[in-house]
Coordinates of C-alpha atoms and ligand atoms in Angstrom, one line a residue:
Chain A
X1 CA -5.7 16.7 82.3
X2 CA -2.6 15.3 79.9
X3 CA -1.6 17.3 77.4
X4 CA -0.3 14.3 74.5
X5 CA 3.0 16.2 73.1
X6 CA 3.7 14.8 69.2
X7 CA 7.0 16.1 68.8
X8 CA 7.7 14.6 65.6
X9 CA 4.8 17.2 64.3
X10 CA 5.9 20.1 65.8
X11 CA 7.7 23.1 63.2
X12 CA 8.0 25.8 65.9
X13 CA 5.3 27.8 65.2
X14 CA 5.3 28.7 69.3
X15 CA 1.8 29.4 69.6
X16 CA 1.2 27.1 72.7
X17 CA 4.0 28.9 74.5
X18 CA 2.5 32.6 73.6
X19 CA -0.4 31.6 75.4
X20 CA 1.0 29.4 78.3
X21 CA 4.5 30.6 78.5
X22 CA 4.7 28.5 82.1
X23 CA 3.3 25.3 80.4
X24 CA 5.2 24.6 77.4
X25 CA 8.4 25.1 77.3
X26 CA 10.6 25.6 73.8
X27 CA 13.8 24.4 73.5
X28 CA 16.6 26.7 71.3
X29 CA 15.5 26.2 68.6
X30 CA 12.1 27.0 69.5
X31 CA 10.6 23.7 69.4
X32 CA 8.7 22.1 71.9
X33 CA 10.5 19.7 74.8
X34 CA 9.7 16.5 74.3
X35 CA 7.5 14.5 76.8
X36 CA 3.8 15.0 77.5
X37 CA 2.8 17.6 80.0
X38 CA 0.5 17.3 83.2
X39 CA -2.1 20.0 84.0
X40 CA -2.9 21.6 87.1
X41 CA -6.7 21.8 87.5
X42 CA -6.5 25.9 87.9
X43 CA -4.7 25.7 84.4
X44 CA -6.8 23.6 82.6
X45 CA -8.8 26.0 80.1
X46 CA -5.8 28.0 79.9
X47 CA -3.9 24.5 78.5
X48 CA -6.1 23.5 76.1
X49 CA -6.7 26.5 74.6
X50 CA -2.9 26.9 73.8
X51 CA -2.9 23.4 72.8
X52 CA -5.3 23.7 70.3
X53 CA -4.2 26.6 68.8
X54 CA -0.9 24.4 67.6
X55 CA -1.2 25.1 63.4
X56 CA -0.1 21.4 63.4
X57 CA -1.8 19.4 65.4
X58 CA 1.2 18.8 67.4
X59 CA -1.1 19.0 70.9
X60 CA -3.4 16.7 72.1
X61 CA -5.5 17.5 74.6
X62 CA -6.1 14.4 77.0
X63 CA -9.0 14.8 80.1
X64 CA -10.0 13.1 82.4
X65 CA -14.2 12.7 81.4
X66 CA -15.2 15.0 84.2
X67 CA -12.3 17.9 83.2
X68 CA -14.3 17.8 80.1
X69 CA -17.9 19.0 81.3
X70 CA -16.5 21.5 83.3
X71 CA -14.7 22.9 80.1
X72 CA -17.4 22.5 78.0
X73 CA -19.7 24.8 80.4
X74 CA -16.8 27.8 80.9
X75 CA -16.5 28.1 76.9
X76 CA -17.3 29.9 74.8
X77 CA -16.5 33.1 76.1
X78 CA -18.3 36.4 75.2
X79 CA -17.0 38.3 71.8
X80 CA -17.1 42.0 72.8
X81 CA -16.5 44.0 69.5
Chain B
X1 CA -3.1 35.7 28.1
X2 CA -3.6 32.4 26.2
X3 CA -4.6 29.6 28.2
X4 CA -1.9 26.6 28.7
X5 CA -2.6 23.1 27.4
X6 CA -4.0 21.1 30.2
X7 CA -1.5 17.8 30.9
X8 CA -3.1 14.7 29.5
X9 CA -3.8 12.9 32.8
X10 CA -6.1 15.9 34.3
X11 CA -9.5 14.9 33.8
X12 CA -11.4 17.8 32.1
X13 CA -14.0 18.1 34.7
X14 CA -11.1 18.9 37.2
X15 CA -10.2 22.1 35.6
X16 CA -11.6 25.2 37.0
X17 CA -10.9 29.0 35.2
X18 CA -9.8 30.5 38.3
X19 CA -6.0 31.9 38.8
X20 CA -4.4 33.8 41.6
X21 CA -2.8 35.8 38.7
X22 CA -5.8 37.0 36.6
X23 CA -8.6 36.0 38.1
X24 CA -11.9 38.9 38.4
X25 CA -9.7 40.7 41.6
X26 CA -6.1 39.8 41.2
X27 CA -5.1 42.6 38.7
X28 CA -3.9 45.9 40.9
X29 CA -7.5 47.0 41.9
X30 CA -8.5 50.3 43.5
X31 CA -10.3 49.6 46.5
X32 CA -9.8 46.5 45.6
X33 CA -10.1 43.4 48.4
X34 CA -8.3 40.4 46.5
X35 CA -8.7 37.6 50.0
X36 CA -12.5 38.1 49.5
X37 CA -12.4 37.3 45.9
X38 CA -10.3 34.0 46.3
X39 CA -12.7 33.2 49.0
X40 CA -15.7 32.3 46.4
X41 CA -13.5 29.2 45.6
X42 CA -14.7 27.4 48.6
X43 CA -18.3 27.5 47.0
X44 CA -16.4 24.7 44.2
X45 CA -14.6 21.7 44.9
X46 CA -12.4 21.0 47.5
X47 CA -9.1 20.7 44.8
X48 CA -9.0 21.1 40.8
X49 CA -6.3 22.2 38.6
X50 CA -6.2 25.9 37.2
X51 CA -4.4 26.1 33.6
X52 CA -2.4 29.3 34.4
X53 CA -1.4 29.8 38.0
X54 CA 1.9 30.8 38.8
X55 CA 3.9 34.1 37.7
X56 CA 5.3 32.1 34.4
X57 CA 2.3 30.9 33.4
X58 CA 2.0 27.4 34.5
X59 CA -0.7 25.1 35.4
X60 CA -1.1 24.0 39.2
X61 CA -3.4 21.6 41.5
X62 CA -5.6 24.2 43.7
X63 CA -5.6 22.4 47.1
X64 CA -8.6 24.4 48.7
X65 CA -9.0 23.1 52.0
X66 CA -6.7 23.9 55.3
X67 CA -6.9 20.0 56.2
X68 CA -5.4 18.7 52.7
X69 CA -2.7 21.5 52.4
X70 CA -1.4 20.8 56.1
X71 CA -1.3 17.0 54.3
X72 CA 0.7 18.6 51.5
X73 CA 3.0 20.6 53.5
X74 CA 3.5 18.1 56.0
X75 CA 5.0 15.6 53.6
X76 CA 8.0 16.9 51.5
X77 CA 8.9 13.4 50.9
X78 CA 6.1 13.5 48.0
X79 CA 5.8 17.1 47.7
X80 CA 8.8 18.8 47.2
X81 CA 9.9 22.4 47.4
X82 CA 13.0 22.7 45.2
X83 CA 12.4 24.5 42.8
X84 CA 15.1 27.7 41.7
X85 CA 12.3 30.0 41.6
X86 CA 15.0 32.7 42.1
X87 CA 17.7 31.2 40.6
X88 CA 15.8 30.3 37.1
X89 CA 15.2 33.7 36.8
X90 CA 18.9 34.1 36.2
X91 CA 18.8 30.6 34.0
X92 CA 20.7 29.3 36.9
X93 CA 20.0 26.5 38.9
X94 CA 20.7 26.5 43.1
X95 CA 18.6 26.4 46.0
X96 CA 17.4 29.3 48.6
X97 CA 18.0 28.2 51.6
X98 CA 16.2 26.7 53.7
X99 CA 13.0 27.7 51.6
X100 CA 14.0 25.1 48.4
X101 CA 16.1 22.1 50.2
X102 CA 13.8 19.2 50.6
X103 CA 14.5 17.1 54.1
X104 CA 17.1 16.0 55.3
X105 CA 19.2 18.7 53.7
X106 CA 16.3 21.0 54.4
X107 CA 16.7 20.5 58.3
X108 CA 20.4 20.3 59.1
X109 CA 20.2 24.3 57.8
X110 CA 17.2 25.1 59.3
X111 CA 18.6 24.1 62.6
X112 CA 21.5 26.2 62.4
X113 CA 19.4 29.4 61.2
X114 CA 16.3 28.6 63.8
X115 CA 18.3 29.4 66.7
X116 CA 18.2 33.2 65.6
X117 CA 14.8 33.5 64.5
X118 CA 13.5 31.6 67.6
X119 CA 10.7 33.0 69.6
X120 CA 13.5 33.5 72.9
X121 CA 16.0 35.5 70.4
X122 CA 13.4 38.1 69.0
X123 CA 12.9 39.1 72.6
X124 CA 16.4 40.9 72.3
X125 CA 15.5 42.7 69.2
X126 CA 11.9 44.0 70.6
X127 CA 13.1 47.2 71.8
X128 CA 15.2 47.9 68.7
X129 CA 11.9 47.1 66.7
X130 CA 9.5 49.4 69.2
X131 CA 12.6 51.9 69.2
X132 CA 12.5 51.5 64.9
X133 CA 8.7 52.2 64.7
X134 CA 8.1 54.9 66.9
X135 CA 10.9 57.1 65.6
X136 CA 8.9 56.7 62.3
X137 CA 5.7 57.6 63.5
X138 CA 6.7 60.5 65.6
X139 CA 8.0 62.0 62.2
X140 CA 4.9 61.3 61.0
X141 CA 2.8 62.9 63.7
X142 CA 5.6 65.9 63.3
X143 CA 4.9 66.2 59.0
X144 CA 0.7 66.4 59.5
X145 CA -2.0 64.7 59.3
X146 CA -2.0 62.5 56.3
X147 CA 0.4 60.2 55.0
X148 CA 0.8 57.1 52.6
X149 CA 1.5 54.6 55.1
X150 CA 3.4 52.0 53.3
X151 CA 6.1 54.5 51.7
X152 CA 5.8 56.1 55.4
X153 CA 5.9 53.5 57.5
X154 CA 5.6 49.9 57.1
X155 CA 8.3 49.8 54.6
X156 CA 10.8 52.0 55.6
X157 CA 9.9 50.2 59.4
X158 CA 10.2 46.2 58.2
X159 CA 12.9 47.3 55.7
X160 CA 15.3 48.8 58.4
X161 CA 14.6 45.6 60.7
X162 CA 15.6 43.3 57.8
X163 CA 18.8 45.2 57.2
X164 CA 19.9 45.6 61.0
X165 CA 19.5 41.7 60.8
X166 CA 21.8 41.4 58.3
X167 CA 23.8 43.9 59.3
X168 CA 23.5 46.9 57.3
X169 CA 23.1 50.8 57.9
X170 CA 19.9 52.6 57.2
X171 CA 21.4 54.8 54.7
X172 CA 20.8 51.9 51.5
X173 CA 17.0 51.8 52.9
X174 CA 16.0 53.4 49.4
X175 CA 18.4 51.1 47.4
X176 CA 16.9 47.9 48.9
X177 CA 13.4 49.0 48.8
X178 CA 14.0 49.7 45.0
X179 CA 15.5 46.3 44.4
X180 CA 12.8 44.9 45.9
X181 CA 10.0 46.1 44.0
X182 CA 11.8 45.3 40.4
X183 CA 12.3 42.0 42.2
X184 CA 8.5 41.3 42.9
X185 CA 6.3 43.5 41.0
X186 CA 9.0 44.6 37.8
X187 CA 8.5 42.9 34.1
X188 CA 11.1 40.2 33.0
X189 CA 13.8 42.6 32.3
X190 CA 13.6 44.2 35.4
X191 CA 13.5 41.5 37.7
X192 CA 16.0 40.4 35.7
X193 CA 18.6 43.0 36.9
X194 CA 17.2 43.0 40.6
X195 CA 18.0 39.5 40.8
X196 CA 21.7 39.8 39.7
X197 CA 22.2 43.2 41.8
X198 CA 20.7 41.4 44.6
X199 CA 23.2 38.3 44.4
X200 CA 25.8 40.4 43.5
X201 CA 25.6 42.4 46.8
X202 CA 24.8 39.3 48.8
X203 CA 28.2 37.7 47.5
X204 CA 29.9 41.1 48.3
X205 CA 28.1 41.2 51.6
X206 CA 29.5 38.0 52.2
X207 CA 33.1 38.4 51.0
X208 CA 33.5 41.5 53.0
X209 CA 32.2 39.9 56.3
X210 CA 34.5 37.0 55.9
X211 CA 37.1 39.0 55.6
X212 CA 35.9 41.7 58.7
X213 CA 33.3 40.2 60.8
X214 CA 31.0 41.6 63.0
X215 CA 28.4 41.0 65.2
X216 CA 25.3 40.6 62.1
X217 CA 23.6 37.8 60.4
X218 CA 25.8 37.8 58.0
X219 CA 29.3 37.0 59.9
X220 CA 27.6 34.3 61.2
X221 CA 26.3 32.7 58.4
X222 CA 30.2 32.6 56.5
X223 CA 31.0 31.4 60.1
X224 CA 29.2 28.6 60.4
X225 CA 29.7 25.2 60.4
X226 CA 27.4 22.4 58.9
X227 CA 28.6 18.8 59.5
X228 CA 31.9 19.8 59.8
X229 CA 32.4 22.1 57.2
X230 CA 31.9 25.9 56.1
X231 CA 29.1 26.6 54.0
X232 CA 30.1 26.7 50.3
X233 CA 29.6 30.2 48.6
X234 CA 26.8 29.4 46.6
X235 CA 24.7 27.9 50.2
X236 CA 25.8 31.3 52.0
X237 CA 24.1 33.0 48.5
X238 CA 21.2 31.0 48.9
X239 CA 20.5 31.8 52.4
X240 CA 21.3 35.8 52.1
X241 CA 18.9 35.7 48.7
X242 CA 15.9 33.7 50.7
X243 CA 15.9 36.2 53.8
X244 CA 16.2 38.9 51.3
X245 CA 13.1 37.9 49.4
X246 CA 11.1 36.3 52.4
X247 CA 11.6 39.5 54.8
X248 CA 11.4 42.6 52.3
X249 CA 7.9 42.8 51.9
X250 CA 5.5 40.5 53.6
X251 CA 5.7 42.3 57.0
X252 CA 4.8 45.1 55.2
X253 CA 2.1 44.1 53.4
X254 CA 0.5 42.4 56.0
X255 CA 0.7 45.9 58.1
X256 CA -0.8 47.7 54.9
X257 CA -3.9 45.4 54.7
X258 CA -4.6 45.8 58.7
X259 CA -4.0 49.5 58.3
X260 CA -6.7 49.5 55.6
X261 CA -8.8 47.3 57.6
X262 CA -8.6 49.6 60.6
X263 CA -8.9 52.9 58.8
X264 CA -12.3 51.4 57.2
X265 CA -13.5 50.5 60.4
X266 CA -13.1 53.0 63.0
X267 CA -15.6 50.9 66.1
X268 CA -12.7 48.1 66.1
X269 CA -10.0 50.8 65.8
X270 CA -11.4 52.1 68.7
X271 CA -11.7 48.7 70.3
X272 CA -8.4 48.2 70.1
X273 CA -6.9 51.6 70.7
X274 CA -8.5 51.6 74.0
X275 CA -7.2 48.0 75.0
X276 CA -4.0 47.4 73.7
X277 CA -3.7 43.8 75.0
X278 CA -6.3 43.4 72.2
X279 CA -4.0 43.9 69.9
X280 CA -1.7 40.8 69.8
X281 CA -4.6 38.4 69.3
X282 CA -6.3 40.7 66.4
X283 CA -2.7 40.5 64.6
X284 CA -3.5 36.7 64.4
X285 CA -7.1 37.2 63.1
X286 CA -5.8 40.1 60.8
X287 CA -3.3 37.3 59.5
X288 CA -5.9 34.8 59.2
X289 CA -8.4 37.4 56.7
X290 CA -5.6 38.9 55.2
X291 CA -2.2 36.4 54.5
X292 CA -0.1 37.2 51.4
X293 CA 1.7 34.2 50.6
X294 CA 0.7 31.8 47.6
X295 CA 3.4 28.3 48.5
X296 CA 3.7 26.0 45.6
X297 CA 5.1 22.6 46.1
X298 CA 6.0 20.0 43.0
X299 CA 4.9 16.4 43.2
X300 CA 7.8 14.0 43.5
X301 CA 5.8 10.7 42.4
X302 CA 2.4 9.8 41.6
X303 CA 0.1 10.3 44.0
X304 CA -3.5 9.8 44.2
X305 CA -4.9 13.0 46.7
X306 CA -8.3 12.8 47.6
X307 CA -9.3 12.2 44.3
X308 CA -7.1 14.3 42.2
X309 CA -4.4 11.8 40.1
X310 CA -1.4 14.3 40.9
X311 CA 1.5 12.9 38.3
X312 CA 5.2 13.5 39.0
X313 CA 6.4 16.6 38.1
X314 CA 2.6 18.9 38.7
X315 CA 2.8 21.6 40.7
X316 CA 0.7 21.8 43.7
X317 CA -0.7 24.8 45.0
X318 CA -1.3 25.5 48.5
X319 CA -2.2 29.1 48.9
X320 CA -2.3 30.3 52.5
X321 CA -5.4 32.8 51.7
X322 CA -8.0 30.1 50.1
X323 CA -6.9 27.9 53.5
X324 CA -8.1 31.3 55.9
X325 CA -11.2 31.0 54.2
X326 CA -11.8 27.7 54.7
X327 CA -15.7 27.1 56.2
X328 CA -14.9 23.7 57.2
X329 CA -11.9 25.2 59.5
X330 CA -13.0 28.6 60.5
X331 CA -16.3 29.1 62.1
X332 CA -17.6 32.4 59.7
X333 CA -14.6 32.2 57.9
X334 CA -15.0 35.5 55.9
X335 CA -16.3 37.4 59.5
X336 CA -13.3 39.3 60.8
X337 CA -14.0 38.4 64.4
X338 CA -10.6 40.2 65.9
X339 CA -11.4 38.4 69.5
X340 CA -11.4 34.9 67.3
X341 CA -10.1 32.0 69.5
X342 CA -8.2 29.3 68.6
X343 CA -6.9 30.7 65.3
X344 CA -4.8 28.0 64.1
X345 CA -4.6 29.9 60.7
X346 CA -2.0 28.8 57.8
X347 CA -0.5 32.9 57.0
X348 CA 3.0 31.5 57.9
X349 CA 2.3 28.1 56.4
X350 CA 2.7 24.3 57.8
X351 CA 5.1 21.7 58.2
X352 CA 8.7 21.8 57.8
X353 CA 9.3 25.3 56.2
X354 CA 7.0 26.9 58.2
X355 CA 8.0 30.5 58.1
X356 CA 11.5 31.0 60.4
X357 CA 10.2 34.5 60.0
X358 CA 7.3 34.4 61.9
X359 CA 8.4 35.1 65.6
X360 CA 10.3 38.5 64.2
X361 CA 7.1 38.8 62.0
X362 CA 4.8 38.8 64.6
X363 CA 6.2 41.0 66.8
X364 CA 6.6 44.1 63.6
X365 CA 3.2 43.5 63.0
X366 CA 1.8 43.7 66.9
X367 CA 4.3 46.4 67.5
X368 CA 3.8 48.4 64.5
X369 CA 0.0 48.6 65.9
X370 CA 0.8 49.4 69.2
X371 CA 2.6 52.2 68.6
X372 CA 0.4 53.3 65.7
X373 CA -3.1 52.9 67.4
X374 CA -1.3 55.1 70.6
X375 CA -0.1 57.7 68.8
X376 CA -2.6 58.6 65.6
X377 CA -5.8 59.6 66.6
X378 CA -9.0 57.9 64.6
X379 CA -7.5 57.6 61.2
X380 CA -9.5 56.6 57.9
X381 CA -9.2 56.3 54.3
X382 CA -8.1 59.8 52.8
X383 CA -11.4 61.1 51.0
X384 CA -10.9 60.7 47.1
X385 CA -8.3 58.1 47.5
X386 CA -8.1 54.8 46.8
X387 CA -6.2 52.7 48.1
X388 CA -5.0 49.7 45.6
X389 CA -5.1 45.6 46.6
X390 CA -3.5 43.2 44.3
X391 CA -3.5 39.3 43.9
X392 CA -0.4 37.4 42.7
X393 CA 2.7 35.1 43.5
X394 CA 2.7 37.8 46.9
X395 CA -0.8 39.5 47.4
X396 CA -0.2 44.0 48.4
X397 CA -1.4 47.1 49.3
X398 CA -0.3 50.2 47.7
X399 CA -1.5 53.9 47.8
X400 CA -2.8 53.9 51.3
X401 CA -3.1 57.3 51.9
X402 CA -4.3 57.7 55.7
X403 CA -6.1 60.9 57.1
X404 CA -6.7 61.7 60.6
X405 CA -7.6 65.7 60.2
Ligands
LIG1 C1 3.9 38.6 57.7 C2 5.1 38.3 57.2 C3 5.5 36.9 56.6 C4 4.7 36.0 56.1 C5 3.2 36.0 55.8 C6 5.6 34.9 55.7 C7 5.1 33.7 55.1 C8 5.9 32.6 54.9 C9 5.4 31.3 54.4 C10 4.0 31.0 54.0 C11 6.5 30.5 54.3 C12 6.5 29.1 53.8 C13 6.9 29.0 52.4 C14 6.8 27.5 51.9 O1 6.5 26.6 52.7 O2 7.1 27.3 50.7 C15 7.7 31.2 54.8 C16 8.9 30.7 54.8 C17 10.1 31.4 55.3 N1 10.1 32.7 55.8 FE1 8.4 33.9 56.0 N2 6.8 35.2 56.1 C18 6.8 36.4 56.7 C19 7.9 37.1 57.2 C20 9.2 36.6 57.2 C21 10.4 37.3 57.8 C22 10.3 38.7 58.4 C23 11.5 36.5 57.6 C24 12.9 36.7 58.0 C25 13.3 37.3 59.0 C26 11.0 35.3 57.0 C27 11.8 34.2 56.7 C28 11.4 33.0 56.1 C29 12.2 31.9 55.8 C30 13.7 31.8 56.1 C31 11.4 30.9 55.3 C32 11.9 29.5 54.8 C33 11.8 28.5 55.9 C34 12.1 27.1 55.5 O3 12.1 26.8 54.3 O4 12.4 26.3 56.3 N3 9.6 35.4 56.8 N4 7.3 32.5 55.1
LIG2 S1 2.3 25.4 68.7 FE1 2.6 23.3 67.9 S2 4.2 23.4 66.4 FE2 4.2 25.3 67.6 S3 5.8 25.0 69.2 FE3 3.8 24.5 70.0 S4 3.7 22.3 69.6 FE4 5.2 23.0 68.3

């Protein structure tokens, strides 16, 4: 899995990296590095849930057609309030 | 209050009575809950125009969805935020900064202030934060088993952050907080005087740190450089006003209303008490239900926005509580689900002045929890009190007297 990386759209807002810390990486500013990002399998669902939690739209999450079925049947996980 | 006149080129059936300001639920409200009265807009159209909808009275463009106002945001080409709010209330006409510089000005400061706002920086000032906000609770636990938690805590807590940041002892707490509240919630006069006490001691602030400087916002601000040159006095004004205004009282408020949340329902205090790493994520969801900010932009040309003919000069509303409530973004949108995924909510708003706040934000409001939730037992709503919710420019909590006896 690709993770698409539209810098021009990103403001900062860091919520990829509060979930994926080791995947995207923030620059001084706070912004992310340019440059699309390539996912390890064993990081997949934790990668595209970070991307699309971007308020902008910024991450686009790119799989391969069969990364797709095996997200599809992990999600959604069980709400415990 | 008397309706405005509607402009000319709004077509009638576009106009809806509805008005963050006085609107059923928007006036101070014991046990009030202002977010789920905005909410009921979503059951209209997706944008109309509202006759009286900011603090002055004026008319604006209510963009309802979370899709169309990340369009507005997004583009401050056609939607501009310069507008003086502060300085108009001084009849004076200059820019806080970054919040009312349009791009490119608007990013050359922002990239000089981002670096100490950035998610790596706020890292450093965790432990003075955690440090912060359990000496305030342990004074708490030490005075009984009651308390009105925003005079308390979360504003003497967010207050003392904001004025570590810019450099300033504790000791003024009282002096700021007072400011503050003329500032936002005072009549004309009032705000009147906060406004020029507050620039007055920003300029002071700012004279004495030029001439002794020290390791605070502040110095470094009058320090720096932007292309080439040192900030003129009235851009080092405009960016001690903004974090002034922007920092005071929104961390607070946004700790009140998850307070009042909590202490209504005890299962999900519980919930969280018992697993803390629960926390963080229900801070985001508590953000979604319950943001504060109302953002106004004003259209720079004619534009044509999914069917509303915006003219030059309208103000355009894009109010971060109607987008949380948005059905076509948020699954249940007026559920508070605090294990929500995904919660790409607008509380800290999109696009180029997305709130520089919001890292420092983030971590008051988690921390703030954290150490409340481990160190007051199962608190609720102090029997025959009321807590009161208001609507506005800068929705708030007042009066939230907390029992755990
Ligand atoms: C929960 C608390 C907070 C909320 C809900 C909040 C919300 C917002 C929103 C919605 C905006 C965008 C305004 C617009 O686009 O017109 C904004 C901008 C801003 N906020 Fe915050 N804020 C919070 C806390 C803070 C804090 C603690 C600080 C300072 C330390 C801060 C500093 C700023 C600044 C400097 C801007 C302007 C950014 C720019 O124009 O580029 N905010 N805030
Ligand atoms: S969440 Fe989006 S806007 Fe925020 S840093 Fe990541 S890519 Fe940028």
């Amino acid at each position: 899995m690709r993770i698409i990386v539209h810098t021009a759209k990103c403001q900062g807002h860091a919520r990829c990296w509060a979930q994926a810390p080791g995947i995207f990486k923030l620059d001084d500013e706070g912004s992310i590095l340019p440059g699309d990002i390539e996912v390890a399998e064993a990081e997949q669902l934790l990668a595209s849930r970070a991307a699309r939690s971007c308020p902008e739209r910024a991450l686009e999450v790119d799989h391969a057609p069969a990364a797709q079925v095996e997200l599809d049947a992990v999600q959604p996980t069980a709400r415990q309030v | 209050m008397a309706p405005n006149p509607v402009p000319d080129h709004v077509p009638p059936e576009m106009v809806r009575d509805f008005s963050l300001f006085t609107s059923p639920g928007m006036l101070p409200t014991p046990n009030g809950d202002p977010h789920a009265a905005v909410a009921c807009v979503h059951e209209g159209p997706p944008i109309f125009y509202s006759p009286y909808n900011t603090r002055d009275g004026q008319g604006t463009w209510v963009i309802t969805r979370a899709k169309d106002q990340r369009r507005v945001l997004q583009d401050a080409e056609t939607f501009s935020s310069h507008r003086s709010i502060f300085a108009s209330a001084l009849g004076e006409n200059w820019p806080m900064i970054p919040l009312e510089l349009d791009p490119p000005a608007h990013g050359v400061f922002r990239s000089l202030l981002s670096p100490l706002l950035s998610p790596k920086r706020v890292l450093v000032l965790e432990p003075a934060v955690r440090e912060r906000a359990i000496a305030l609770i342990k004074r708490i636990v030490a005075s009984g088993r009651s308390c009105d938690v925003m005079k308390d805590f979360a504003v003497p807590f967010t207050v003392s952050i904001f004025l570590s940041f810019l450099g300033l002892p504790d000791h003024r707490l009282d002096t700021f907080v007072a400011w503050g509240k003329d500032l936002l919630h005072g009549d004309d006069e009032k705000r009147q005087v906060a406004a020029r006490t507050i620039v007055a001691f920003i300029d002071e602030l700012a004279a004495v740190r030029r001439k002794e400087p020290a390791d605070d916002f502040m110095t470094f601000v009058v320090q720096a450089k932007v292309e080439g040159r040192p900030l003129t006095h009235e851009q080092v004004r405009g960016v001690g006003v903004l974090l002034f205004v922007a920092g005071a009282d929104t961390v607070a408020a946004a700790l009140g209303f998850d307070l009042a949340y909590l202490a209504r329902n005890l299962k999900e205090q519980e919930w969280l008490r018992s697993e803390p790493d629960r926390i963080a994520p229900a801070a985001e969801e508590l953000l979604r239900a319950y943001p504060t900010v109302q953002i106004i932009r004003v259209a720079k040309k004619d534009i044509d926005f999914e069917g509303a003919p915006i003219r030059k000069g309208d103000y355009v509303s894009c109010a971060t509580m109607i987008a949380n409530r948005d059905p076509t973004e948020f699954e249940r949108p007026n559920t508070i689900d605090l294990a929500r995924q995904e919660n790409r909510h607008a509380a800290f708003g999109y696009g180029p002045h997305r709130c520089l706040g919001s890292h420092l934000a983030r971590r008051e409001i988690v921390i703030g929890l954290e150490e409340w939730l481990s160190r007051i037992p199962a608190f609720r709503i102090k029997e025959s009190t009321a807590p009161i919710a208001h609507g506005g420019h800068l929705f708030g909590i007042e009066n939230l007297i907390l029992d755990w006896s």
